[in-house]
Tab-separated table of C-alpha atoms in Angstrom:
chain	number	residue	atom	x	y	z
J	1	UNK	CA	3.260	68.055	160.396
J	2	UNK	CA	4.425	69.661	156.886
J	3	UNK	CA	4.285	73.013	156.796
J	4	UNK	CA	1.785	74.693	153.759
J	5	UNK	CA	3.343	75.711	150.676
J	6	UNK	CA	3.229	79.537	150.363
J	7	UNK	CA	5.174	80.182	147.426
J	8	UNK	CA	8.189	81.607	149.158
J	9	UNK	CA	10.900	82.929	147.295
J	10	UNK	CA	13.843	80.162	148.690
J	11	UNK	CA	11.126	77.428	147.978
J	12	UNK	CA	14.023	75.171	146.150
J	13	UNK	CA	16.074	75.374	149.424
J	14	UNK	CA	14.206	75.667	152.404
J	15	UNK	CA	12.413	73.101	153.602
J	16	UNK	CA	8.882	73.178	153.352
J	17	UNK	CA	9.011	71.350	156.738
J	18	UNK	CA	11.084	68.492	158.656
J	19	UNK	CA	8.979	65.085	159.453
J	20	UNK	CA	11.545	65.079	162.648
J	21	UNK	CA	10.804	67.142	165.189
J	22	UNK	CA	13.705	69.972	166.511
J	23	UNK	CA	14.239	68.527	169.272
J	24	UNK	CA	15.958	66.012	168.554
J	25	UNK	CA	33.122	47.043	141.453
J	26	UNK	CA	32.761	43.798	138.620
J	27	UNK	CA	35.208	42.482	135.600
J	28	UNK	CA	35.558	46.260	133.918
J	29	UNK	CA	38.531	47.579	134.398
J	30	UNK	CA	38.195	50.457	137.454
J	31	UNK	CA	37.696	53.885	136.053
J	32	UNK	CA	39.658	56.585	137.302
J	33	UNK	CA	38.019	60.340	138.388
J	34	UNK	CA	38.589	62.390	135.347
J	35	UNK	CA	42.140	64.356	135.490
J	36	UNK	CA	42.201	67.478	135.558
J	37	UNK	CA	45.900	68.471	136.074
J	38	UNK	CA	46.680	70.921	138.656
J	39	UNK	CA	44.820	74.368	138.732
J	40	UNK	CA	45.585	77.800	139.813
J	41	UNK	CA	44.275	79.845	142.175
J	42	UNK	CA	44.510	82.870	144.160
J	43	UNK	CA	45.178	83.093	148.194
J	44	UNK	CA	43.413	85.805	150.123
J	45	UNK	CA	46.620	88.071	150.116
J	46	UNK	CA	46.494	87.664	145.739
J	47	UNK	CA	49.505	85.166	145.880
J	48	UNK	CA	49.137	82.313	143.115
J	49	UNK	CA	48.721	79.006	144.466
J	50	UNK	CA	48.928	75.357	142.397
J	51	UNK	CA	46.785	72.627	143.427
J	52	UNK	CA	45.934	69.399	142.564
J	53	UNK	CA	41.899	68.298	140.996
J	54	UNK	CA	41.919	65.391	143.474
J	55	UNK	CA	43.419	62.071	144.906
J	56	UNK	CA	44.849	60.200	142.057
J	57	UNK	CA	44.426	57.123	144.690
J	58	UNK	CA	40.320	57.341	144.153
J	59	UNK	CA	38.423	56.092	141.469
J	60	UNK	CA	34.848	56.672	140.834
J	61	UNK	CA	34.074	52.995	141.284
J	62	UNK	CA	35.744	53.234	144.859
J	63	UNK	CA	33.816	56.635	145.417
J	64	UNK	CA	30.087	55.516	144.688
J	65	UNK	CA	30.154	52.101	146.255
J	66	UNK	CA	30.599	54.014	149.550
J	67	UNK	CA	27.777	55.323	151.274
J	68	UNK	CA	26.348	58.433	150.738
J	69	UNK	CA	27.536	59.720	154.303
J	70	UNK	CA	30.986	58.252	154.133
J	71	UNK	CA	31.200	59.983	150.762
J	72	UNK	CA	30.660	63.050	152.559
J	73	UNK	CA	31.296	62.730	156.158
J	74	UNK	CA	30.966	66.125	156.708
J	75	UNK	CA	27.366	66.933	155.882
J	76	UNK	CA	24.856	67.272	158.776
J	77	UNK	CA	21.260	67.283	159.149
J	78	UNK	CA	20.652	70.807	160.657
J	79	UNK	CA	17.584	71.849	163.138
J	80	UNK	CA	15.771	69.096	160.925
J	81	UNK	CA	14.751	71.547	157.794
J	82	UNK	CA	18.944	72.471	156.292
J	83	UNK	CA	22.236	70.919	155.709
J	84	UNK	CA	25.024	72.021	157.093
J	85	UNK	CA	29.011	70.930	157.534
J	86	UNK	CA	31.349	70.161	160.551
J	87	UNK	CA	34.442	72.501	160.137
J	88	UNK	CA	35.373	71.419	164.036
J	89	UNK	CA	34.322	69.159	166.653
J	90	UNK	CA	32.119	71.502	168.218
J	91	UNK	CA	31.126	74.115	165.041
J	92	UNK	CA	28.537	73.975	162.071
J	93	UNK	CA	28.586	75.955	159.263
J	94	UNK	CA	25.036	76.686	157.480
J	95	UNK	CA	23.248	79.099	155.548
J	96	UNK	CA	21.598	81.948	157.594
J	97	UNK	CA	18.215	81.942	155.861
J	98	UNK	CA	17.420	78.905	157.076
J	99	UNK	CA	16.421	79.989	160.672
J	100	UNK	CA	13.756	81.421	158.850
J	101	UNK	CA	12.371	78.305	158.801
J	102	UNK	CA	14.427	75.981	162.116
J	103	UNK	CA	15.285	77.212	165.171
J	104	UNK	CA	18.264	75.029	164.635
J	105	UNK	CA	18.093	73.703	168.198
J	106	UNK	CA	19.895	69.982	166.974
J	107	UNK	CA	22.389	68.439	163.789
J	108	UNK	CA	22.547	65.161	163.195
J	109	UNK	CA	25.413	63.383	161.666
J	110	UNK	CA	26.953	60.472	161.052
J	111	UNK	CA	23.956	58.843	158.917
J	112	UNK	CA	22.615	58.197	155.735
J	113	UNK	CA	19.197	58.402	157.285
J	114	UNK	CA	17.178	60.936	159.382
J	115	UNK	CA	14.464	58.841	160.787
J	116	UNK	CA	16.146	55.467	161.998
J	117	UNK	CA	17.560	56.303	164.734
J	118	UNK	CA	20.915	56.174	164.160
J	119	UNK	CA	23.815	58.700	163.659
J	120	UNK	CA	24.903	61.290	166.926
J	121	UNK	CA	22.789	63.738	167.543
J	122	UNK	CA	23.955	67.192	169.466
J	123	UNK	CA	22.222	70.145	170.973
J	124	UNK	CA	23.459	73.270	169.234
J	125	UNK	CA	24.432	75.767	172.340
J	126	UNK	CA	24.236	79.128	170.082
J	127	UNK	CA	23.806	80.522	166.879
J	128	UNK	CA	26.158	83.505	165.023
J	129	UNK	CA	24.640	85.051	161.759
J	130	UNK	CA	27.108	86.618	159.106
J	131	UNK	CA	26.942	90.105	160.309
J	132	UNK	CA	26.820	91.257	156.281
J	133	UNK	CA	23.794	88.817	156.216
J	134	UNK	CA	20.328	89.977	153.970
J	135	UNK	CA	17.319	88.195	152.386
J	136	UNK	CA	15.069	89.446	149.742
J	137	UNK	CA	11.294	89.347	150.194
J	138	UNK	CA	10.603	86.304	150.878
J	139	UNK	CA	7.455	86.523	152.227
J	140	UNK	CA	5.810	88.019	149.232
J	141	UNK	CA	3.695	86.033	147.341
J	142	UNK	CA	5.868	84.690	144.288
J	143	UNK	CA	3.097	84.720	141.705
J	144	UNK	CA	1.695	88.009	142.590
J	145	UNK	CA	5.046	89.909	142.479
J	146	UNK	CA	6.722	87.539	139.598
J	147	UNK	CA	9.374	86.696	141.488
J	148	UNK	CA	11.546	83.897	140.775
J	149	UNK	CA	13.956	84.103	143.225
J	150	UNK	CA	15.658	86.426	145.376
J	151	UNK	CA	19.172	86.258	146.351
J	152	UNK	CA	20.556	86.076	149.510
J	153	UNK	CA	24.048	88.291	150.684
J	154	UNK	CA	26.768	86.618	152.418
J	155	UNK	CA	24.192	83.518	153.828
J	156	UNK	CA	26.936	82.168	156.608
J	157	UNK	CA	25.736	81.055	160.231
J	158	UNK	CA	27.642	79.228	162.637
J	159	UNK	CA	26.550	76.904	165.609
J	160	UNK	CA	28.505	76.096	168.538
J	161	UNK	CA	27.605	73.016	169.819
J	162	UNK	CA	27.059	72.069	172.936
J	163	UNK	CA	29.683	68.765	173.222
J	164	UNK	CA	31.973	67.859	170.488
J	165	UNK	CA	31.148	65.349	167.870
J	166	UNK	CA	33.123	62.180	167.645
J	167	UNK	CA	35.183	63.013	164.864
J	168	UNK	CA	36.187	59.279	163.207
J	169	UNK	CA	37.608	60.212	159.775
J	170	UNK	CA	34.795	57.818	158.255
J	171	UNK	CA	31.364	58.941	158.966
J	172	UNK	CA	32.208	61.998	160.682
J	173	UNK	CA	34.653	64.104	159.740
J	174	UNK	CA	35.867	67.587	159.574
J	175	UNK	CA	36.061	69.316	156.725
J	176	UNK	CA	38.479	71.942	155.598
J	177	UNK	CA	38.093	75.671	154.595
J	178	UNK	CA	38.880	76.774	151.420
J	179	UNK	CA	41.033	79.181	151.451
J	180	UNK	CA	41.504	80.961	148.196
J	181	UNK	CA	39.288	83.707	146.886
J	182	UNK	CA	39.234	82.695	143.129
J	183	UNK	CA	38.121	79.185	141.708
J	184	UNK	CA	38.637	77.574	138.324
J	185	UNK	CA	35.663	76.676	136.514
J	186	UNK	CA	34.745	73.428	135.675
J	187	UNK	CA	36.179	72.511	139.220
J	188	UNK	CA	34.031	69.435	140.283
J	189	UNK	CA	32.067	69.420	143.360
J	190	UNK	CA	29.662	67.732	145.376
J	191	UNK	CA	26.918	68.198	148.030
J	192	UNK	CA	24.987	65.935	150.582
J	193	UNK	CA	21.922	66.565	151.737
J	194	UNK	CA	17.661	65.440	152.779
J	195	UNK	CA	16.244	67.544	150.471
J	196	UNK	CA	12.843	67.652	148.675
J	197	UNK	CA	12.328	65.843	145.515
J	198	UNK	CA	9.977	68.121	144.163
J	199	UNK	CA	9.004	71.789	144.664
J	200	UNK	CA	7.149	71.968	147.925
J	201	UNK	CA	7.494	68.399	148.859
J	202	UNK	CA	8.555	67.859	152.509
J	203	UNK	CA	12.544	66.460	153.258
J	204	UNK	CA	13.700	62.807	151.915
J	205	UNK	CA	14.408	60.905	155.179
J	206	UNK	CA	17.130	59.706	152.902
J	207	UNK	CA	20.480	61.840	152.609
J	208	UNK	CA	21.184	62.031	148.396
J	209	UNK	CA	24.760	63.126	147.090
J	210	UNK	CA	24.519	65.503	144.343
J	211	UNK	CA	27.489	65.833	141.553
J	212	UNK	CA	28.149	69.246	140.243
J	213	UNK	CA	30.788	71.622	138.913
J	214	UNK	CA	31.615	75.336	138.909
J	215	UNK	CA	30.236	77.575	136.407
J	216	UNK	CA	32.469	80.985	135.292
J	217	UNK	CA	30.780	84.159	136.851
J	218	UNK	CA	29.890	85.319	133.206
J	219	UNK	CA	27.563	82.193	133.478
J	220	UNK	CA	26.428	82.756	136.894
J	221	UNK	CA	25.403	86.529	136.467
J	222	UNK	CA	22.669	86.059	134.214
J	223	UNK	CA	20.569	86.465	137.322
J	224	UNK	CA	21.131	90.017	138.429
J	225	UNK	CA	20.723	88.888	142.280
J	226	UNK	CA	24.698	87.304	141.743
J	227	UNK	CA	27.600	88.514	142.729
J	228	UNK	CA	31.404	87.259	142.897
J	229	UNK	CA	32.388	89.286	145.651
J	230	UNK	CA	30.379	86.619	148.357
J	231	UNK	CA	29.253	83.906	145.972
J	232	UNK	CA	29.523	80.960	142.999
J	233	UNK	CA	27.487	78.835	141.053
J	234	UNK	CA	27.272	75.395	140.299
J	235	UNK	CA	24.880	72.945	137.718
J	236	UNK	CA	25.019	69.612	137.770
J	237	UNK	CA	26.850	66.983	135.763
J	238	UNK	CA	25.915	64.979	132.962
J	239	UNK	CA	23.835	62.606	132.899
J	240	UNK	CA	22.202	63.530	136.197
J	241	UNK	CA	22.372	67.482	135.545
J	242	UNK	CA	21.788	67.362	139.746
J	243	UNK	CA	20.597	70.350	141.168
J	244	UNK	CA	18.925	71.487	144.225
J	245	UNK	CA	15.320	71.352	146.087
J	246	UNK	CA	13.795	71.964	149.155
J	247	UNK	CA	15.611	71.404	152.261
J	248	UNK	CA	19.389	71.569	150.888
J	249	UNK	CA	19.835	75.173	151.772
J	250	UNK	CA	22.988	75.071	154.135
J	251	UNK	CA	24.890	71.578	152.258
J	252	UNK	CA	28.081	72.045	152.120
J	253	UNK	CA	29.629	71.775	148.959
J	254	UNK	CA	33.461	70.232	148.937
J	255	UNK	CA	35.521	69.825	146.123
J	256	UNK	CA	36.839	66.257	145.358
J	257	UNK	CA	39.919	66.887	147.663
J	258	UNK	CA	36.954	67.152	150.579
J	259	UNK	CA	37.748	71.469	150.340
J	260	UNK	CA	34.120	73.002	151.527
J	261	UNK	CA	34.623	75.767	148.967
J	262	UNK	CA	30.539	76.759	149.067
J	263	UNK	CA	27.173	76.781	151.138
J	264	UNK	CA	23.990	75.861	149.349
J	265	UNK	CA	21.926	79.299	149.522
J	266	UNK	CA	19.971	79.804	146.432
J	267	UNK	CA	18.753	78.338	143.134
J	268	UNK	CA	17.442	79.782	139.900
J	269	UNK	CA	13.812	80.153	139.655
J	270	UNK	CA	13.226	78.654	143.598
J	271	UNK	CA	10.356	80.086	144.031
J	272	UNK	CA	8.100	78.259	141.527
J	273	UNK	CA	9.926	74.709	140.535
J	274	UNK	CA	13.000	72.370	141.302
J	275	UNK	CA	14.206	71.219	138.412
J	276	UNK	CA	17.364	69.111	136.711
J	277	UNK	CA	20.084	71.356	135.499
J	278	UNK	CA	18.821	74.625	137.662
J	279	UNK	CA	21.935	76.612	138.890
J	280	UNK	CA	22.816	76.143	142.562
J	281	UNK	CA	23.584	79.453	143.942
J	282	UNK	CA	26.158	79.058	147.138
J	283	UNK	CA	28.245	81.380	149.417
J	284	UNK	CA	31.319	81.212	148.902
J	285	UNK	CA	33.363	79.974	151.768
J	286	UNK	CA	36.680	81.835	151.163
J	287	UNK	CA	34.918	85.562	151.770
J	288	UNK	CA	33.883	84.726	154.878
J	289	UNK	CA	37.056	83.257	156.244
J	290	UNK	CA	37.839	86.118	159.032
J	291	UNK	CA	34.121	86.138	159.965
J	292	UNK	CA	34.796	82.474	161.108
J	293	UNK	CA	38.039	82.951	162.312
J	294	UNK	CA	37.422	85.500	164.573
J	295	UNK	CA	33.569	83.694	165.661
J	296	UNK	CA	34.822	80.200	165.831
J	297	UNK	CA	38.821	80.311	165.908
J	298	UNK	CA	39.096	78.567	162.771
């Protein structure tokens, strides 16, 4: 049964509610992915690294004929109402918020849909929250308090599951941590997820993959809630302009090497529309690297 709207402040991201219950290429020529030569980053001990866009092997046309879940074997449905990603056989990594709204008791993976049955499903044996973890008010009433959103600080959580997934490489797959504390923007990325269509709509038994790229932090602090130390933002791609909606909080969002460089927290204005083009606000991966380390041994 869907859960009433009640304006909440991560509207855009959490899921309203979860229909599943918790317990549980032609004659053109093939078009490459757009080049981007090799880009520069820094390591977590300031050290310059050089690495490449993406796999001059793919092509877009190779990329979009394959399913959305084989496009990002990764993703996972989490305790029916997030996203989340496999960084090991037996470990999740989500957002925190959402057991606001889960008690994140299952993920699913393996599938491109949420309701027929198939895809491995595992019993999550415990939860760890990012001890630097905090929320704004979320339970005010939006309207009343003119809130548009609220940001939320270092919005990590791990879950240890119970067995180990049946990592294949194809639909189920582990991805890597990035590594580095400073991105290049325009990188490309992308996310999976069952989210909403619209603001307050209950989860797409469908999982959608969403094309975006990294904005500079100039960009990205417009909204005073933002801050580099523990997060990015991303906006979606022409012509789509993707973005994000109800339900996506936790995706993990991988670069096109498969790097999880991000985890879908917040969007702009979340707590009164979704919309195409809206800035996806996401922790970034690298800053909690020792948190996860030291948790999960990764």
């Amino acid at each position: 049964m869907a859960r009433p709207v009640r304006l909440l402040v991560f509207a855009a991201l959490c899921a309203v509610a979860s229909a599943r219950p918790d317990n549980h290429l032609g004659s053109n020529p093939v078009q490459k992915l757009e080049y981007q030569g090799t880009h520069n980053f820094l390591d977590r001990n300031n050290k310059e690294v050089t690495i490449r866009e993406y796999d001059p092997t793919d092509t877009v046309a190779a990329r979009d004929e394959r399913p959305v879940n084989e496009r990002y074997p990764h993703a996972v449905l989490f305790g029916g109402t997030c996203g989340g990603s496999i960084i090991s056989p037996k470990w999740i990594l989500s957002a925190a918020h959402c057991t606001l709204f889960t008690g994140g008791k299952y993920v699913l993976a393996g599938t491109n849909n949420s309701e027929d049955g198939s895809g491995v499903t595992r019993r999550v044996k415990r939860l760890y929250v990012h001890p630097r973890f905090s929320v704004g008010p979320y339970w005010l009433n939006a309207k009343r308090y003119d809130i548009k959103q609220v940001g939320a600080r270092f919005d990590f959580l791990l879950a240890e599951l119970e067995e180990p997934l049946p990592i294949d490489g194809v639909k189920i797959a582990v991805a890597k941590l990035n590594d580095v504390s400073r991105l290049t923007p325009g990188l490309n990325v992308g996310y999976a997820g069952y989210g909403a269509e619209n603001h307050g709509e209950t989860m797409r038994h469908q999982m959608h993959g969403m094309d975006l790229y990294l904005l500079p932090d100039e960009e990205c602090s417009k909204l005073e809630e933002y801050d580099s130390q523990d997060m990015i933002c991303i906006t979606g791609r022409p012509p789509k302009y993707d973005s994000a909606c109800n339900g996506d909080s936790g995706s993990g969002v991988v670069d096109e090497r498969g790097v999880l460089v991000g985890i879908a927290s917040w969007v702009e204005n979340d707590a009164i529309e979704c919309r195409r083009g809206a800035k996806v606000y996401c922790s970034k991966v690298s800053a909690a690297r020792d948190w996860i380390q030291k948790i999960a041994g990764i």
